[in-house]
Amino acid sequence: MSGPSFPDHLLTVDEWATLPEYERYRLELCEGVLVASPHPGYLHQHVTFALVDALAGQLPRELSVLGDVEVLLPGEPPTVRCPDVIVVDRALVEADPDRATAADVRLVVEVTTGGSGRTDRVTKFSEYAESGIPQYWIVDLTEPAVLAAFTLENGWYRFDGEQAGTVRLSAAGHDVTVDLEELTAVRTDTRGATGDAPVEPGGGSPR
């Protein structure tokens, strides 16, 4: 199948829901505008699935860890993101809605590779903060793999630190351990130019 055709108007959620799936492309909706990007590579997928499994094994049963599901963010025109990992209440999974809302999400995680760095650190950073998602992690697979953690505070994300190796931190109010060395089978050689840190109010940087 060829690539997606781009409509000449801002999409509604109902129109978004009728779009076909494409094997080669990952689709998201940003304020009604269709955004297409290549599907992530093998390393990205390996780390994402391993992180879902690692968190699921440590969090209590009333929480569920999901990978690559749609999340509807508040506002119009609509924004629908497909984060790599989210943590939600198990009750949401049992209800089985078409997509989660930002209010359902306790933790959102993006795994950054290649050209997704600026989107994850700037665009989605502000979207998730403005949507009220309590925690945001960015896992950067560039050598050395690091995890940057942020907690919502007064409407914006507070930088809680960036760590490599074995990382101990809180996820949805529970202590967990993430072993980046174990999650990562292969790494790229250098941190890319797209690895810009999120811009905090007043122009500060978490790095």
PDB file of C-alpha atoms in Angstrom:
ATOM      1  CA  MET A   1       0.000   0.000   0.000  1.00  0.00           C
ATOM      2  CA  SER A   2       1.262   3.489  -0.804  1.00  0.00           C
ATOM      3  CA  GLY A   3       1.707   6.204   1.775  1.00  0.00           C
ATOM      4  CA  PRO A   4      -1.185   8.017   3.441  1.00  0.00           C
ATOM      5  CA  SER A   5      -3.006  10.760   1.549  1.00  0.00           C
ATOM      6  CA  PHE A   6      -3.194  14.041   3.419  1.00  0.00           C
ATOM      7  CA  PRO A   7      -6.659  15.629   3.687  1.00  0.00           C
ATOM      8  CA  ASP A   8      -7.228  19.268   2.794  1.00  0.00           C
ATOM      9  CA  HIS A   9      -8.904  20.056   6.129  1.00  0.00           C
ATOM     10  CA  LEU A  10      -8.394  19.551   9.856  1.00  0.00           C
ATOM     11  CA  LEU A  11      -9.554  16.101  10.905  1.00  0.00           C
ATOM     12  CA  THR A  12     -12.077  15.312  13.605  1.00  0.00           C
ATOM     13  CA  VAL A  13     -11.659  12.349  15.945  1.00  0.00           C
ATOM     14  CA  ASP A  14     -14.369  10.488  14.030  1.00  0.00           C
ATOM     15  CA  GLU A  15     -12.513  11.042  10.739  1.00  0.00           C
ATOM     16  CA  TRP A  16      -9.246   9.983  12.384  1.00  0.00           C
ATOM     17  CA  ALA A  17     -10.865   6.734  13.524  1.00  0.00           C
ATOM     18  CA  THR A  18     -11.776   5.801   9.942  1.00  0.00           C
ATOM     19  CA  LEU A  19      -8.225   6.143   8.557  1.00  0.00           C
ATOM     20  CA  PRO A  20      -6.636   2.904   7.307  1.00  0.00           C
ATOM     21  CA  GLU A  21      -3.516   1.453   8.877  1.00  0.00           C
ATOM     22  CA  TYR A  22      -0.242   1.556   6.961  1.00  0.00           C
ATOM     23  CA  GLU A  23       2.510  -1.016   7.344  1.00  0.00           C
ATOM     24  CA  ARG A  24       5.308   1.470   6.698  1.00  0.00           C
ATOM     25  CA  TYR A  25       3.985   4.508   8.544  1.00  0.00           C
ATOM     26  CA  ARG A  26       2.979   5.510  12.040  1.00  0.00           C
ATOM     27  CA  LEU A  27       0.148   8.052  12.098  1.00  0.00           C
ATOM     28  CA  GLU A  28      -0.663  10.627  14.759  1.00  0.00           C
ATOM     29  CA  LEU A  29      -2.940  13.656  14.830  1.00  0.00           C
ATOM     30  CA  CYS A  30      -1.617  17.054  15.930  1.00  0.00           C
ATOM     31  CA  GLU A  31      -4.330  19.709  16.317  1.00  0.00           C
ATOM     32  CA  GLY A  32      -6.295  18.140  13.489  1.00  0.00           C
ATOM     33  CA  VAL A  33      -3.272  17.767  11.181  1.00  0.00           C
ATOM     34  CA  LEU A  34      -2.279  14.265  10.083  1.00  0.00           C
ATOM     35  CA  VAL A  35       1.357  13.484  10.957  1.00  0.00           C
ATOM     36  CA  ALA A  36       3.085  10.472   9.346  1.00  0.00           C
ATOM     37  CA  SER A  37       6.471   9.061  10.322  1.00  0.00           C
ATOM     38  CA  PRO A  38       8.272   5.800   9.510  1.00  0.00           C
ATOM     39  CA  HIS A  39       7.559   2.935  11.867  1.00  0.00           C
ATOM     40  CA  PRO A  40      10.275   2.606  14.556  1.00  0.00           C
ATOM     41  CA  GLY A  41      13.182   0.241  13.961  1.00  0.00           C
ATOM     42  CA  TYR A  42      13.981  -3.048  15.651  1.00  0.00           C
ATOM     43  CA  LEU A  43      16.030  -1.597  18.523  1.00  0.00           C
ATOM     44  CA  HIS A  44      13.303   0.863  19.396  1.00  0.00           C
ATOM     45  CA  GLN A  45      10.665  -1.870  19.371  1.00  0.00           C
ATOM     46  CA  HIS A  46      12.820  -4.256  21.390  1.00  0.00           C
ATOM     47  CA  VAL A  47      13.401  -1.648  24.109  1.00  0.00           C
ATOM     48  CA  THR A  48       9.750  -0.590  24.152  1.00  0.00           C
ATOM     49  CA  PHE A  49       8.431  -4.131  24.588  1.00  0.00           C
ATOM     50  CA  ALA A  50      11.093  -4.929  27.196  1.00  0.00           C
ATOM     51  CA  LEU A  51      10.209  -1.765  29.159  1.00  0.00           C
ATOM     52  CA  VAL A  52       6.511  -2.665  29.137  1.00  0.00           C
ATOM     53  CA  ASP A  53       7.392  -6.107  30.477  1.00  0.00           C
ATOM     54  CA  ALA A  54       9.810  -4.734  33.103  1.00  0.00           C
ATOM     55  CA  LEU A  55       7.319  -2.219  34.478  1.00  0.00           C
ATOM     56  CA  ALA A  56       4.412  -4.665  34.396  1.00  0.00           C
ATOM     57  CA  GLY A  57       6.434  -7.064  36.539  1.00  0.00           C
ATOM     58  CA  GLN A  58       6.996  -4.422  39.237  1.00  0.00           C
ATOM     59  CA  LEU A  59       3.772  -2.432  39.408  1.00  0.00           C
ATOM     60  CA  PRO A  60       0.731  -3.619  41.396  1.00  0.00           C
ATOM     61  CA  ARG A  61      -2.102  -5.467  39.710  1.00  0.00           C
ATOM     62  CA  GLU A  62      -4.423  -2.448  39.763  1.00  0.00           C
ATOM     63  CA  LEU A  63      -2.147  -0.751  37.217  1.00  0.00           C
ATOM     64  CA  SER A  64      -1.582  -1.788  33.596  1.00  0.00           C
ATOM     65  CA  VAL A  65       1.334  -1.015  31.296  1.00  0.00           C
ATOM     66  CA  LEU A  66       0.481  -0.592  27.614  1.00  0.00           C
ATOM     67  CA  GLY A  67       2.582  -0.034  24.508  1.00  0.00           C
ATOM     68  CA  ASP A  68       1.792   2.005  21.383  1.00  0.00           C
ATOM     69  CA  VAL A  69      -1.854   2.839  22.108  1.00  0.00           C
ATOM     70  CA  GLU A  70      -3.768   5.964  21.139  1.00  0.00           C
ATOM     71  CA  VAL A  71      -4.116   8.774  23.676  1.00  0.00           C
ATOM     72  CA  LEU A  72      -6.558  11.621  23.019  1.00  0.00           C
ATOM     73  CA  LEU A  73      -5.243  14.902  24.410  1.00  0.00           C
ATOM     74  CA  PRO A  74      -7.627  17.705  25.450  1.00  0.00           C
ATOM     75  CA  GLY A  75      -8.445  20.606  23.153  1.00  0.00           C
ATOM     76  CA  GLU A  76      -9.753  21.343  19.673  1.00  0.00           C
ATOM     77  CA  PRO A  77      -8.823  20.663  16.942  1.00  0.00           C
ATOM     78  CA  PRO A  78      -8.026  17.208  18.348  1.00  0.00           C
ATOM     79  CA  THR A  79      -4.591  15.748  19.059  1.00  0.00           C
ATOM     80  CA  VAL A  80      -4.108  11.978  19.182  1.00  0.00           C
ATOM     81  CA  ARG A  81      -0.663  10.707  20.156  1.00  0.00           C
ATOM     82  CA  CYS A  82       0.607   7.115  20.229  1.00  0.00           C
ATOM     83  CA  PRO A  83       3.162   7.050  23.066  1.00  0.00           C
ATOM     84  CA  ASP A  84       5.582   4.156  23.247  1.00  0.00           C
ATOM     85  CA  VAL A  85       4.515   3.234  26.797  1.00  0.00           C
ATOM     86  CA  ILE A  86       1.768   4.385  29.168  1.00  0.00           C
ATOM     87  CA  VAL A  87       0.701   3.353  32.660  1.00  0.00           C
ATOM     88  CA  VAL A  88      -3.045   3.422  33.374  1.00  0.00           C
ATOM     89  CA  ASP A  89      -5.497   1.946  35.854  1.00  0.00           C
ATOM     90  CA  ARG A  90      -6.432  -1.654  35.092  1.00  0.00           C
ATOM     91  CA  ALA A  91     -10.074  -0.566  35.119  1.00  0.00           C
ATOM     92  CA  LEU A  92      -9.435   1.287  31.854  1.00  0.00           C
ATOM     93  CA  VAL A  93      -8.183  -1.899  30.198  1.00  0.00           C
ATOM     94  CA  GLU A  94     -11.212  -3.783  31.437  1.00  0.00           C
ATOM     95  CA  ALA A  95     -13.485  -1.057  29.997  1.00  0.00           C
ATOM     96  CA  ASP A  96     -11.622  -1.447  26.649  1.00  0.00           C
ATOM     97  CA  PRO A  97     -12.264   2.014  25.101  1.00  0.00           C
ATOM     98  CA  ASP A  98     -11.187   2.916  21.571  1.00  0.00           C
ATOM     99  CA  ARG A  99      -8.403   5.067  23.023  1.00  0.00           C
ATOM    100  CA  ALA A 100      -7.216   6.448  26.341  1.00  0.00           C
ATOM    101  CA  THR A 101      -7.557  10.099  27.299  1.00  0.00           C
ATOM    102  CA  ALA A 102      -4.803  12.161  28.903  1.00  0.00           C
ATOM    103  CA  ALA A 103      -6.733  12.031  32.171  1.00  0.00           C
ATOM    104  CA  ASP A 104      -6.384   8.224  32.171  1.00  0.00           C
ATOM    105  CA  VAL A 105      -2.581   8.264  31.902  1.00  0.00           C
ATOM    106  CA  ARG A 106      -0.420   8.185  35.037  1.00  0.00           C
ATOM    107  CA  LEU A 107       2.932   7.881  33.269  1.00  0.00           C
ATOM    108  CA  VAL A 108       3.872   8.378  29.620  1.00  0.00           C
ATOM    109  CA  VAL A 109       7.153   7.210  28.082  1.00  0.00           C
ATOM    110  CA  GLU A 110       8.728   8.007  24.727  1.00  0.00           C
ATOM    111  CA  VAL A 111      11.724   6.045  23.437  1.00  0.00           C
ATOM    112  CA  THR A 112      13.846   8.399  21.360  1.00  0.00           C
ATOM    113  CA  THR A 113      15.786   7.295  18.302  1.00  0.00           C
ATOM    114  CA  GLY A 114      16.935   9.096  15.170  1.00  0.00           C
ATOM    115  CA  GLY A 115      14.779  12.025  14.158  1.00  0.00           C
ATOM    116  CA  SER A 116      12.182  11.754  16.947  1.00  0.00           C
ATOM    117  CA  GLY A 117      14.303  13.626  19.510  1.00  0.00           C
ATOM    118  CA  ARG A 118      12.971  17.143  18.984  1.00  0.00           C
ATOM    119  CA  THR A 119       9.360  15.944  18.817  1.00  0.00           C
ATOM    120  CA  ASP A 120       9.730  13.989  22.070  1.00  0.00           C
ATOM    121  CA  ARG A 121      11.663  16.708  23.920  1.00  0.00           C
ATOM    122  CA  VAL A 122       9.810  19.785  22.739  1.00  0.00           C
ATOM    123  CA  THR A 123       6.438  19.123  21.070  1.00  0.00           C
ATOM    124  CA  LYS A 124       5.237  16.129  23.075  1.00  0.00           C
ATOM    125  CA  PHE A 125       6.924  17.473  26.212  1.00  0.00           C
ATOM    126  CA  SER A 126       4.687  20.549  26.160  1.00  0.00           C
ATOM    127  CA  GLU A 127       1.610  18.621  24.974  1.00  0.00           C
ATOM    128  CA  TYR A 128       1.815  16.083  27.789  1.00  0.00           C
ATOM    129  CA  ALA A 129       2.496  18.761  30.419  1.00  0.00           C
ATOM    130  CA  GLU A 130      -0.386  20.950  29.233  1.00  0.00           C
ATOM    131  CA  SER A 131      -2.631  17.860  29.214  1.00  0.00           C
ATOM    132  CA  GLY A 132      -1.886  17.210  32.886  1.00  0.00           C
ATOM    133  CA  ILE A 133      -0.138  13.835  32.590  1.00  0.00           C
ATOM    134  CA  PRO A 134       1.637  13.446  35.974  1.00  0.00           C
ATOM    135  CA  GLN A 135       4.903  11.855  34.817  1.00  0.00           C
ATOM    136  CA  TYR A 136       6.929  11.808  31.608  1.00  0.00           C
ATOM    137  CA  TRP A 137      10.013   9.723  30.865  1.00  0.00           C
ATOM    138  CA  ILE A 138      12.245  10.029  27.830  1.00  0.00           C
ATOM    139  CA  VAL A 139      14.470   7.026  27.107  1.00  0.00           C
ATOM    140  CA  ASP A 140      17.258   8.100  24.752  1.00  0.00           C
ATOM    141  CA  LEU A 141      18.904   5.105  23.090  1.00  0.00           C
ATOM    142  CA  THR A 142      21.946   7.017  21.897  1.00  0.00           C
ATOM    143  CA  GLU A 143      25.216   5.883  23.494  1.00  0.00           C
ATOM    144  CA  PRO A 144      25.065   5.758  26.423  1.00  0.00           C
ATOM    145  CA  ALA A 145      21.369   5.011  26.799  1.00  0.00           C
ATOM    146  CA  VAL A 146      19.833   7.355  29.382  1.00  0.00           C
ATOM    147  CA  LEU A 147      16.447   7.875  31.020  1.00  0.00           C
ATOM    148  CA  ALA A 148      15.297  11.435  31.784  1.00  0.00           C
ATOM    149  CA  ALA A 149      12.412  11.702  34.252  1.00  0.00           C
ATOM    150  CA  PHE A 150       9.976  14.586  34.699  1.00  0.00           C
ATOM    151  CA  THR A 151       7.144  15.193  37.186  1.00  0.00           C
ATOM    152  CA  LEU A 152       4.275  17.620  36.649  1.00  0.00           C
ATOM    153  CA  GLU A 153       4.487  20.579  39.012  1.00  0.00           C
ATOM    154  CA  ASN A 154       2.378  23.732  38.735  1.00  0.00           C
ATOM    155  CA  GLY A 155       1.373  22.912  35.181  1.00  0.00           C
ATOM    156  CA  TRP A 156       4.863  22.172  33.809  1.00  0.00           C
ATOM    157  CA  TYR A 157       7.357  19.335  34.045  1.00  0.00           C
ATOM    158  CA  ARG A 158      10.014  19.487  36.740  1.00  0.00           C
ATOM    159  CA  PHE A 159      13.257  17.797  35.699  1.00  0.00           C
ATOM    160  CA  ASP A 160      13.963  14.972  38.166  1.00  0.00           C
ATOM    161  CA  GLY A 161      17.258  13.846  36.645  1.00  0.00           C
ATOM    162  CA  GLU A 162      18.840  11.856  33.853  1.00  0.00           C
ATOM    163  CA  GLN A 163      20.568   8.547  34.513  1.00  0.00           C
ATOM    164  CA  ALA A 164      22.282   5.720  32.680  1.00  0.00           C
ATOM    165  CA  GLY A 165      22.774   2.094  33.723  1.00  0.00           C
ATOM    166  CA  THR A 166      20.428   0.878  36.454  1.00  0.00           C
ATOM    167  CA  VAL A 167      17.854   3.554  37.224  1.00  0.00           C
ATOM    168  CA  ARG A 168      15.737   3.545  40.388  1.00  0.00           C
ATOM    169  CA  LEU A 169      12.748   5.873  40.368  1.00  0.00           C
ATOM    170  CA  SER A 170       9.013   6.189  40.992  1.00  0.00           C
ATOM    171  CA  ALA A 171       6.392   5.163  38.438  1.00  0.00           C
ATOM    172  CA  ALA A 172       2.772   6.089  39.197  1.00  0.00           C
ATOM    173  CA  GLY A 173       3.630   6.299  42.907  1.00  0.00           C
ATOM    174  CA  HIS A 174       5.537   3.001  43.110  1.00  0.00           C
ATOM    175  CA  ASP A 175       9.289   2.385  43.265  1.00  0.00           C
ATOM    176  CA  VAL A 176      10.653   0.592  40.210  1.00  0.00           C
ATOM    177  CA  THR A 177      14.044  -0.272  38.718  1.00  0.00           C
ATOM    178  CA  VAL A 178      14.874   0.091  35.025  1.00  0.00           C
ATOM    179  CA  ASP A 179      18.073  -1.580  33.821  1.00  0.00           C
ATOM    180  CA  LEU A 180      18.947   0.256  30.612  1.00  0.00           C
ATOM    181  CA  GLU A 181      21.885  -2.048  29.906  1.00  0.00           C
ATOM    182  CA  GLU A 182      19.582  -5.046  30.027  1.00  0.00           C
ATOM    183  CA  LEU A 183      16.910  -3.368  27.896  1.00  0.00           C
ATOM    184  CA  THR A 184      19.327  -2.272  25.209  1.00  0.00           C
ATOM    185  CA  ALA A 185      20.859  -4.912  22.957  1.00  0.00           C
ATOM    186  CA  VAL A 186      22.472  -2.554  20.409  1.00  0.00           C
ATOM    187  CA  ARG A 187      23.272   1.146  20.623  1.00  0.00           C
ATOM    188  CA  THR A 188      24.057   3.824  18.086  1.00  0.00           C
ATOM    189  CA  ASP A 189      27.437   5.493  18.181  1.00  0.00           C
ATOM    190  CA  THR A 190      26.813   9.130  19.014  1.00  0.00           C
ATOM    191  CA  ARG A 191      24.112  11.344  20.445  1.00  0.00           C
ATOM    192  CA  GLY A 192      22.389  12.972  17.468  1.00  0.00           C
ATOM    193  CA  ALA A 193      21.919  16.632  16.758  1.00  0.00           C
ATOM    194  CA  THR A 194      18.193  16.173  17.382  1.00  0.00           C
ATOM    195  CA  GLY A 195      18.836  15.382  21.061  1.00  0.00           C
ATOM    196  CA  ASP A 196      17.772  18.845  22.265  1.00  0.00           C
ATOM    197  CA  ALA A 197      16.567  19.033  25.853  1.00  0.00           C
ATOM    198  CA  PRO A 198      13.070  20.353  26.626  1.00  0.00           C
ATOM    199  CA  VAL A 199      12.900  24.093  27.136  1.00  0.00           C
ATOM    200  CA  GLU A 200      11.639  25.059  30.554  1.00  0.00           C
ATOM    201  CA  PRO A 201       9.857  28.329  31.392  1.00  0.00           C
ATOM    202  CA  GLY A 202      12.355  31.184  31.428  1.00  0.00           C
ATOM    203  CA  GLY A 203      14.594  29.486  28.909  1.00  0.00           C
ATOM    204  CA  GLY A 204      16.188  27.006  31.300  1.00  0.00           C
ATOM    205  CA  SER A 205      17.219  23.501  30.315  1.00  0.00           C
ATOM    206  CA  PRO A 206      16.957  20.316  32.372  1.00  0.00           C
ATOM    207  CA  ARG A 207      20.450  19.282  31.298  1.00  0.00           C
TER     208      ARG A 207
END
